[in-house]
Coordinates of N, CA and C in Angstrom, one line a residue:
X1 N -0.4 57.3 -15.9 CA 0.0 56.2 -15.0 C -1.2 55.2 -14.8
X2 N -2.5 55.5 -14.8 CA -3.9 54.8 -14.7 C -3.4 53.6 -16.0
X3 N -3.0 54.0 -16.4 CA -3.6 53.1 -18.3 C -2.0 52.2 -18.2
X4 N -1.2 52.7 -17.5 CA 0.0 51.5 -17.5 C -0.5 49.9 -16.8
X5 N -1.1 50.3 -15.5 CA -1.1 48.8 -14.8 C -2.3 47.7 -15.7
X6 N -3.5 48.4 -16.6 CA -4.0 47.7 -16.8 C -2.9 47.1 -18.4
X7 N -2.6 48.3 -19.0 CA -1.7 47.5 -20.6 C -1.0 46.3 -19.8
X8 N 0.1 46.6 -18.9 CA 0.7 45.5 -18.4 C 0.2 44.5 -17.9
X9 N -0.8 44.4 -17.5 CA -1.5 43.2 -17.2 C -2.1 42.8 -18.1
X10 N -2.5 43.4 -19.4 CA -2.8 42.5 -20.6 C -1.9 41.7 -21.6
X11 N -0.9 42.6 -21.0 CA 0.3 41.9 -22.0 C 0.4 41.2 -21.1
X12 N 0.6 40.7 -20.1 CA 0.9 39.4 -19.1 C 0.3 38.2 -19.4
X13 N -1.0 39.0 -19.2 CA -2.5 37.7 -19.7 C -1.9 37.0 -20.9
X14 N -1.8 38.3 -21.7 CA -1.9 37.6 -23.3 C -0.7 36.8 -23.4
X15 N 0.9 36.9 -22.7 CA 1.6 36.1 -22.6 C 1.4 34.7 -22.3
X16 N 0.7 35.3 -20.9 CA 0.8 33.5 -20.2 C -0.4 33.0 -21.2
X17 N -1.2 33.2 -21.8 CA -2.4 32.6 -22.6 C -1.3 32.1 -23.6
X18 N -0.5 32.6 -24.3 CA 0.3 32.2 -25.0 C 1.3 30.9 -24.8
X19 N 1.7 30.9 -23.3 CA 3.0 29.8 -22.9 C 2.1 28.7 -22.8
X20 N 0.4 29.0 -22.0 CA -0.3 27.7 -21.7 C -0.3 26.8 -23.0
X21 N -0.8 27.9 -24.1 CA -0.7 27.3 -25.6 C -0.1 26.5 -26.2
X22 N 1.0 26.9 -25.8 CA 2.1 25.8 -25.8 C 2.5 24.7 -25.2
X23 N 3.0 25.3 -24.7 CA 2.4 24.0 -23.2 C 1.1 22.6 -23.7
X24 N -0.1 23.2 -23.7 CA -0.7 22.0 -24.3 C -0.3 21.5 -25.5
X25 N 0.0 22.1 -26.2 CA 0.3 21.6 -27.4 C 0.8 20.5 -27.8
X26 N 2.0 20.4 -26.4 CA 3.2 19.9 -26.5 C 3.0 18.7 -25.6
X27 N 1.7 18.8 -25.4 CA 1.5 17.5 -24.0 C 1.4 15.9 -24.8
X28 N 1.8 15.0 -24.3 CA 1.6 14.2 -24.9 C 0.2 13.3 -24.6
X29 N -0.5 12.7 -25.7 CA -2.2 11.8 -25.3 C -1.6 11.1 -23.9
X30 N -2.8 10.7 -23.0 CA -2.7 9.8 -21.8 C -2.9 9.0 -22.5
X31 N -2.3 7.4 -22.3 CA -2.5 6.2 -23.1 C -3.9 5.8 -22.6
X32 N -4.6 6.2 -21.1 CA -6.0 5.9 -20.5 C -7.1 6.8 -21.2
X33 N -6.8 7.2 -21.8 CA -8.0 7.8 -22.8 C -8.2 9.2 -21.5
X34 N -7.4 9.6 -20.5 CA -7.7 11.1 -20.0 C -6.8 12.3 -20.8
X35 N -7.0 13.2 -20.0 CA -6.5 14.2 -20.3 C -4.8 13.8 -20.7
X36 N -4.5 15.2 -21.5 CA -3.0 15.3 -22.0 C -1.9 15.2 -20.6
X37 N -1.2 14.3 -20.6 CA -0.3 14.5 -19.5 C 0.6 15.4 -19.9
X38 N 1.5 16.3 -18.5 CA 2.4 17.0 -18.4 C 3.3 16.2 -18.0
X39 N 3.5 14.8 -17.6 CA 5.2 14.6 -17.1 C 5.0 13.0 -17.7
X40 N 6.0 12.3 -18.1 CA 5.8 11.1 -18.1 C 5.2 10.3 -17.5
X41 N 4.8 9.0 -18.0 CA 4.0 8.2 -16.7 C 5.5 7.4 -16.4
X42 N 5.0 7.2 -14.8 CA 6.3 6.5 -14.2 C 6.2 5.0 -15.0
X43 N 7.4 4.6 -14.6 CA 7.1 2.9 -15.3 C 7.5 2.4 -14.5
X44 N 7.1 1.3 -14.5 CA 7.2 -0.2 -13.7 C 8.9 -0.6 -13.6
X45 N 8.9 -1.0 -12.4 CA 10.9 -1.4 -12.1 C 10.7 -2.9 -11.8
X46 N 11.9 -3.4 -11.5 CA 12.0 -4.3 -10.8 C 10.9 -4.8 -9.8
X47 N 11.4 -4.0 -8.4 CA 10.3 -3.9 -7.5 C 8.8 -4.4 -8.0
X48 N 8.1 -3.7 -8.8 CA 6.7 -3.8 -9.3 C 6.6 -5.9 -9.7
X49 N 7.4 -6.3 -9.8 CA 7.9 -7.9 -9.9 C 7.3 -8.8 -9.2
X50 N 7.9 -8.0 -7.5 CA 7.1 -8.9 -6.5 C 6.0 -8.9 -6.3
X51 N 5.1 -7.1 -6.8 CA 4.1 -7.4 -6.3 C 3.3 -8.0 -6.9
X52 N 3.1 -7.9 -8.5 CA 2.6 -9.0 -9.5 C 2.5 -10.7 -9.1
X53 N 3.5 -10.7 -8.4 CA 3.5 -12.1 -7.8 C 2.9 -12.6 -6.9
X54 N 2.7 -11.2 -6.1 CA 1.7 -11.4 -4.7 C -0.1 -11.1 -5.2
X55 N -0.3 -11.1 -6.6 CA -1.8 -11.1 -7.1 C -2.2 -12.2 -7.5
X56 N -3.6 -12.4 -7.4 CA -4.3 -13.8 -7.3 C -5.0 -14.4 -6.1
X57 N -5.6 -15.0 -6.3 CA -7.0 -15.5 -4.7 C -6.0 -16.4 -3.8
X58 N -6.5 -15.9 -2.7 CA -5.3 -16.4 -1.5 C -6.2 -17.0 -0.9
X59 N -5.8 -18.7 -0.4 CA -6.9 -19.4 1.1 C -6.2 -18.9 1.9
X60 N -6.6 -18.1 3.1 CA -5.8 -18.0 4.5 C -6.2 -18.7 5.5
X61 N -5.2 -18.5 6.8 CA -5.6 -19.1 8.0 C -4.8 -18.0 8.4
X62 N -5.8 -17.3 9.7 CA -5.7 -16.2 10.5 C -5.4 -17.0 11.7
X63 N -4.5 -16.5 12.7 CA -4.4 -16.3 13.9 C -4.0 -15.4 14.7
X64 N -5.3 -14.6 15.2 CA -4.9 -13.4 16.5 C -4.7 -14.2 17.9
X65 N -3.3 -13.2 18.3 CA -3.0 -13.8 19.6 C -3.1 -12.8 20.6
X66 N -4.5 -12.1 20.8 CA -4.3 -11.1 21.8 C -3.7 -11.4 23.4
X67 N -3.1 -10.5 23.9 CA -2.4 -11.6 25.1 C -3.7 -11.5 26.3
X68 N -3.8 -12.4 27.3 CA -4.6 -12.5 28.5 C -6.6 -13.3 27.4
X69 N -6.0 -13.8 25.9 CA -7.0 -14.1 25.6 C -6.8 -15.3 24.8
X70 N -7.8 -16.5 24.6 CA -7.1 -17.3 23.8 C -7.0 -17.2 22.6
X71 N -6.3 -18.3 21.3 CA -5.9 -18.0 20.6 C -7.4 -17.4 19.4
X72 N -7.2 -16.7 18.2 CA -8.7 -16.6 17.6 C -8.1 -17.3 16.3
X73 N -8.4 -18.5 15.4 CA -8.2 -18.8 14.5 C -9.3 -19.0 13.4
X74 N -8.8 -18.7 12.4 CA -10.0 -18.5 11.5 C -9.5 -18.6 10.2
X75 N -10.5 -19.3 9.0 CA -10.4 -18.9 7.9 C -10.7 -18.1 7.0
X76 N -9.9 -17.8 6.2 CA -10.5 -16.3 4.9 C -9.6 -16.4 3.7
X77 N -10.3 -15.1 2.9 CA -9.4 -15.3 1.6 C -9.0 -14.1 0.8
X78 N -8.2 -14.0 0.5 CA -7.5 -12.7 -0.5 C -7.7 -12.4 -1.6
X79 N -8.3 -11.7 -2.5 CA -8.1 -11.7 -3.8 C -7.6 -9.9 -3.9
X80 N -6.3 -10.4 -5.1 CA -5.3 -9.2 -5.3 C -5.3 -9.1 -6.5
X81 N -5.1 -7.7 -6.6 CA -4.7 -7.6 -8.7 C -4.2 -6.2 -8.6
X82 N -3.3 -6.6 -9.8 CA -2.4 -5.2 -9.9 C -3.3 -4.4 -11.0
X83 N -3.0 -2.8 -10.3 CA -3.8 -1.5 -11.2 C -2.6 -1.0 -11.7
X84 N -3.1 -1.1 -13.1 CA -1.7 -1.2 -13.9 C -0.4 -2.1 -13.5
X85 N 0.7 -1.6 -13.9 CA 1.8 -2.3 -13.3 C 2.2 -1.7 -12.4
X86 N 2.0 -0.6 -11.6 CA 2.3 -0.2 -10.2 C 1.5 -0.4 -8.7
X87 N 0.6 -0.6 -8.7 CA -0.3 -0.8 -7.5 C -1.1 -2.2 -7.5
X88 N -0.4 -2.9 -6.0 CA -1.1 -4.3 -5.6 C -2.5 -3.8 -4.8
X89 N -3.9 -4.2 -5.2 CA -4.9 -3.8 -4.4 C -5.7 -4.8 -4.3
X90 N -6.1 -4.7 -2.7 CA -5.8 -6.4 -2.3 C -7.4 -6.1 -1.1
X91 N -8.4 -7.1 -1.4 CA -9.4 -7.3 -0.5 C -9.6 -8.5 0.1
X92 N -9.8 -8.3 1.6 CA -9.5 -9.9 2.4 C -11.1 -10.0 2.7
X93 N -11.6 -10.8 3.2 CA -12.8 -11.4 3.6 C -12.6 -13.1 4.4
X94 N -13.2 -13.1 5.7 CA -12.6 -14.0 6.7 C -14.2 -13.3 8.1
X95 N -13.3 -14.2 8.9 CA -13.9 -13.5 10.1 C -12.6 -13.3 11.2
X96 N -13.1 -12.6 12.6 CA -12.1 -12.3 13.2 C -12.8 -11.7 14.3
X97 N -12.3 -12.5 15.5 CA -13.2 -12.7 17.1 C -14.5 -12.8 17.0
X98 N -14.9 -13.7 15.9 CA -16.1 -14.4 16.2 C -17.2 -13.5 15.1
X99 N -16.5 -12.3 14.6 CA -17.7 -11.7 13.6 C -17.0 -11.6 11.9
X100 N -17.9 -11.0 11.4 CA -17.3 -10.8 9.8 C -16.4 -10.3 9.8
X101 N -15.7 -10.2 9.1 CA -13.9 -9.3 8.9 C -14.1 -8.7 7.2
X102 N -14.0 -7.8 6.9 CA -13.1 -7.2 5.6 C -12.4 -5.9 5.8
X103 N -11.2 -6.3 4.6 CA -10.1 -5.3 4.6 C -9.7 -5.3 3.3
X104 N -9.3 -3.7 2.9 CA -9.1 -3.4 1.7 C -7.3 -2.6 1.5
X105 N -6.3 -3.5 1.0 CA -4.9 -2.8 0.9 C -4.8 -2.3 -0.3
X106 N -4.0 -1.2 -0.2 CA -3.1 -0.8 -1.6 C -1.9 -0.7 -1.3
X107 N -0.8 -1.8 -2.0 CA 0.8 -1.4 -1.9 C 1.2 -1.2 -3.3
X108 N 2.2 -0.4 -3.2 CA 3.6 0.2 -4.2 C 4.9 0.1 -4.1
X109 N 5.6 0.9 -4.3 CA 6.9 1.1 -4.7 C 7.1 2.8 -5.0
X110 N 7.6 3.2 -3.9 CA 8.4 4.8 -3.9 C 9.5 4.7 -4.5
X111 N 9.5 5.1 -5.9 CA 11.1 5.3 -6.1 C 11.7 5.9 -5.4
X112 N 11.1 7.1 -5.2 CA 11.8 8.5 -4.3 C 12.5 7.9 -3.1
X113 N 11.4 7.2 -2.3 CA 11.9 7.0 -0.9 C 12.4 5.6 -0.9
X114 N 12.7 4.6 -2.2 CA 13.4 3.4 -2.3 C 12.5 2.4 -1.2
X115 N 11.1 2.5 -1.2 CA 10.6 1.6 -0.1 C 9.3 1.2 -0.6
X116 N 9.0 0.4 -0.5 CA 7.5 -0.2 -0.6 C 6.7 0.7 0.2
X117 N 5.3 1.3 0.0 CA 4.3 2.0 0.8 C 3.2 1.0 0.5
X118 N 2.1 0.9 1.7 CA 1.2 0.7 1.5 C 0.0 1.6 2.4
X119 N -1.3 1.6 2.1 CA -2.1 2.1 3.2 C -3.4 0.7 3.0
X120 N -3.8 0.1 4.6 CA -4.7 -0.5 4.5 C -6.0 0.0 5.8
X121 N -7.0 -0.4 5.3 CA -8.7 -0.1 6.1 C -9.2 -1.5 6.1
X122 N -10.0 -1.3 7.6 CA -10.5 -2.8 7.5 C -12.0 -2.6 8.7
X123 N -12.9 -3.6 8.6 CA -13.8 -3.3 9.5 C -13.7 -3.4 10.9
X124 N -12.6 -3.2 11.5 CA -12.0 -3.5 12.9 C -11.7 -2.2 13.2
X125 N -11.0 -1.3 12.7 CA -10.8 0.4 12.4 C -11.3 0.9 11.8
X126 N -11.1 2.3 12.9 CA -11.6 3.8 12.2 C -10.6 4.7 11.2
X127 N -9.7 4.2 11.4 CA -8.3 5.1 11.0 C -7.3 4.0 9.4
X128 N -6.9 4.4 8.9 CA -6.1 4.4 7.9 C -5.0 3.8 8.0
X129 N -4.0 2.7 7.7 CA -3.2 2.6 8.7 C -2.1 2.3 7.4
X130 N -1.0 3.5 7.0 CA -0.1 3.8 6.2 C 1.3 2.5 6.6
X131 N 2.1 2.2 5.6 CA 3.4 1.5 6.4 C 4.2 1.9 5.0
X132 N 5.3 1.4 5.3 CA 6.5 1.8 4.4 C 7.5 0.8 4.9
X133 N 8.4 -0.2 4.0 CA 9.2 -0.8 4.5 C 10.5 -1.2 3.5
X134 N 10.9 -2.1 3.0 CA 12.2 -2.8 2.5 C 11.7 -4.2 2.2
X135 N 12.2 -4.8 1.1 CA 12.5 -6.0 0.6 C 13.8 -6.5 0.4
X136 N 13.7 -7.4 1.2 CA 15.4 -8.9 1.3 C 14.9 -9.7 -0.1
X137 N 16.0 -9.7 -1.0 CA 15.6 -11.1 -1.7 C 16.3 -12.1 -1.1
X138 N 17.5 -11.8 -0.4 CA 17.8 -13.0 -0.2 C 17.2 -14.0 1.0
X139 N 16.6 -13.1 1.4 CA 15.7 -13.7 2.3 C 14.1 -13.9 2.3
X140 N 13.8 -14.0 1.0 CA 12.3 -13.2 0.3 C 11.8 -12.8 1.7
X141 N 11.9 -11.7 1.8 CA 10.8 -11.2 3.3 C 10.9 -9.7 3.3
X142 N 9.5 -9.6 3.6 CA 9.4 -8.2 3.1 C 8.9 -7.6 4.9
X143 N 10.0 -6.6 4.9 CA 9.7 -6.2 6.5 C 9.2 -4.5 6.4
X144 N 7.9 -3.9 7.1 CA 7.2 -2.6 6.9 C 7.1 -2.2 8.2
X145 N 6.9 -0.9 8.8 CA 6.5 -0.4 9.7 C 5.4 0.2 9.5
X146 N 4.9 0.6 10.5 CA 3.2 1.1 10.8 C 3.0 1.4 12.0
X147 N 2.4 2.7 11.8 CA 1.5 3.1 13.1 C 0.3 2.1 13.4
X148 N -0.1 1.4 14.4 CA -1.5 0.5 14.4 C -2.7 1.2 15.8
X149 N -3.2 0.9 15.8 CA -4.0 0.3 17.3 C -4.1 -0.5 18.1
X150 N -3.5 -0.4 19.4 CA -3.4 -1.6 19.9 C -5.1 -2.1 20.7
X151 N -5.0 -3.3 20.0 CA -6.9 -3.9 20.3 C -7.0 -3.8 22.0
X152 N -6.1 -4.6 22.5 CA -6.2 -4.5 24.0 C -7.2 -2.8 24.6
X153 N -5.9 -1.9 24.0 CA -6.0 -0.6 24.7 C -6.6 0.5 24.0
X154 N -6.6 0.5 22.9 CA -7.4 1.5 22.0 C -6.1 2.6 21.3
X155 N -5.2 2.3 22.2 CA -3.9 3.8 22.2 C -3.3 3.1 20.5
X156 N -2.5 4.2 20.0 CA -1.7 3.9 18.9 C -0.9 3.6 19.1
X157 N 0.3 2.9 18.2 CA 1.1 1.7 18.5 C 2.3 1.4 17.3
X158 N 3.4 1.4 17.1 CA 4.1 1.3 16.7 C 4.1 -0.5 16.2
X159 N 3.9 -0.7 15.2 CA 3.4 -2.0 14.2 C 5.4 -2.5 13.5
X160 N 5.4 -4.0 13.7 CA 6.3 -4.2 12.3 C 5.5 -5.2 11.8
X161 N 5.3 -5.5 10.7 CA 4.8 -6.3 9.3 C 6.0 -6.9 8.9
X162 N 6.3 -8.4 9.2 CA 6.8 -9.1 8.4 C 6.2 -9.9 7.3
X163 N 6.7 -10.3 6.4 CA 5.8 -11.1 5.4 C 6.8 -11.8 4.7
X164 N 6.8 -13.0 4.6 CA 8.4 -14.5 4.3 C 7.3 -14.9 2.9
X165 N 8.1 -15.0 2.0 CA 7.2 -15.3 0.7 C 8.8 -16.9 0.5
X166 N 7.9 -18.1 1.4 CA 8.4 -19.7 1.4 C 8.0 -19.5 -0.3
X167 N 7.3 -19.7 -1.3 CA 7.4 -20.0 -2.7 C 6.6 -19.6 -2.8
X168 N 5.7 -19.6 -4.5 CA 5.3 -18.8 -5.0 C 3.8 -19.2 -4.8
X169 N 3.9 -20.2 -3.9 CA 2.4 -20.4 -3.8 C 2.2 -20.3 -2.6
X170 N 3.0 -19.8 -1.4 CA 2.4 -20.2 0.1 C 3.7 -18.6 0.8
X171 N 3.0 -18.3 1.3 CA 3.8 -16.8 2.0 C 3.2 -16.7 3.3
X172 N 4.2 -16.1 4.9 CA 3.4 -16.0 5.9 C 3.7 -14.6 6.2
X173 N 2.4 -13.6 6.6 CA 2.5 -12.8 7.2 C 2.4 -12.8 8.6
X174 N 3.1 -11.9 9.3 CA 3.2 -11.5 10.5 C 3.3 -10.5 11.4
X175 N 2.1 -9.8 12.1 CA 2.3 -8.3 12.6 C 2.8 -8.4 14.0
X176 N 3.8 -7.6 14.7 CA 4.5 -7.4 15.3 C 3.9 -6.3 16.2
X177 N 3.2 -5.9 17.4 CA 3.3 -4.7 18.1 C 4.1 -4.0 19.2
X178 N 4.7 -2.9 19.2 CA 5.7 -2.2 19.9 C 7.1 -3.5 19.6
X179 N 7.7 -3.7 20.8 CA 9.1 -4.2 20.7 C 8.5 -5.8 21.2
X180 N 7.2 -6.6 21.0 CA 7.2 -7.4 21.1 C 7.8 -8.7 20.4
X181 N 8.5 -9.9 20.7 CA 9.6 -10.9 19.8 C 8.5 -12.2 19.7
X182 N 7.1 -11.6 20.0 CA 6.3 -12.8 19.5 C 4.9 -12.0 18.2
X183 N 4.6 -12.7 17.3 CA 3.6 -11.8 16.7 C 2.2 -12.1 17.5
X184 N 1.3 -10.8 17.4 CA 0.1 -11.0 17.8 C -1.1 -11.1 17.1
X185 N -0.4 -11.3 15.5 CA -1.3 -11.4 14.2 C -0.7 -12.4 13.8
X186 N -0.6 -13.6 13.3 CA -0.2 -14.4 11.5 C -0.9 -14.6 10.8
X187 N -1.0 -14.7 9.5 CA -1.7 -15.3 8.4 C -1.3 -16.2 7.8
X188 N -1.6 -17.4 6.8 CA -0.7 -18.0 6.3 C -1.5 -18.2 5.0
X189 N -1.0 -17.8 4.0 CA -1.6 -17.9 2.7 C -1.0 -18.9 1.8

């Protein structure tokens, strides 16, 4: 009985050493010069369309409207470029309440979950701040949700991100906090 559990576990070994075998074999080259992939690479849809469209250096004009304060208006600028054909990665530089500002986004496209994701960081936060939303063409406007910060109070905060893409050269974004019907963010690129 001693000499069974180890034979069987060499025949095991020597199996699975055998399927891995195969297995690579059978992987096809990464076109990035990495390792053999195991699943196809996803490919670019529709979707991936808009975001290509939203890459390229942006002039903005910021306005924060914190309430009980005046308005903060300021100029800055975007520059976006897609990694590969799935990922818009997008660095802003500006100022904002009177000091330097940068912020660093990455958005996509979930097949799975049929929604745009993004996650953006910026020198104003400590925290990560994830959204997920929907695209109207007929209304080019792209509407996200997000957990945020609210600047007033420090507490977390339920965010909506609107963003109206007027033509191919001028788009306004707009953050929304809790159930507010005025924004307390715009940008206008």
């Amino acid at each position: 009985m001693g000499l069974r559990i180890p034979l069987l576990a060499t025949v095991a070994l020597a199996a699975a050493a055998f399927v891995s075998a195969a297995v690579v074999q059978d992987k096809k080259p990464d076109p990035a010069g990495g390792p053999p992939m195991d699943m196809p690479a996803t490919q670019a849809g529709p979707e991936h369309a808009l975001l290509k469209k939203m890459a390229g250096t942006w002039d903005t004009t910021v306005k924060f409207m914190i309430p009980g304060m005046p308005p903060d208006i300021s100029k800055g600028s975007e520059t976006s470029r897609m990694l590969g054909d799935l990922w818009l990665v997008s660095d802003f530089e500006g100022t904002a309440m009177g000091g330097p500002f940068k912020g660093h986004g990455i958005m996509g496209y979930d097949p799975a979950k049929k929604k745009y994701v993004g996650v953006w960081v910026d020198t104003m936060t400590s925290h990560p701040q994830l959204s997920e939303g929907t695209y109207d063409a007929g209304t080019r406007t792209m509407t996200m949700t997000a957990k945020g910060m609210d600047m007033a109070t420090g507490q977390p905060v339920d965010q909506r991100h609107v963003s109206r893409f007027i033509d191919d050269d001028t788009a306004v974004f707009e953050m929304f906090q809790g159930g507010a019907k005025e924004p307390i963010l715009t940008i206008e690129y």
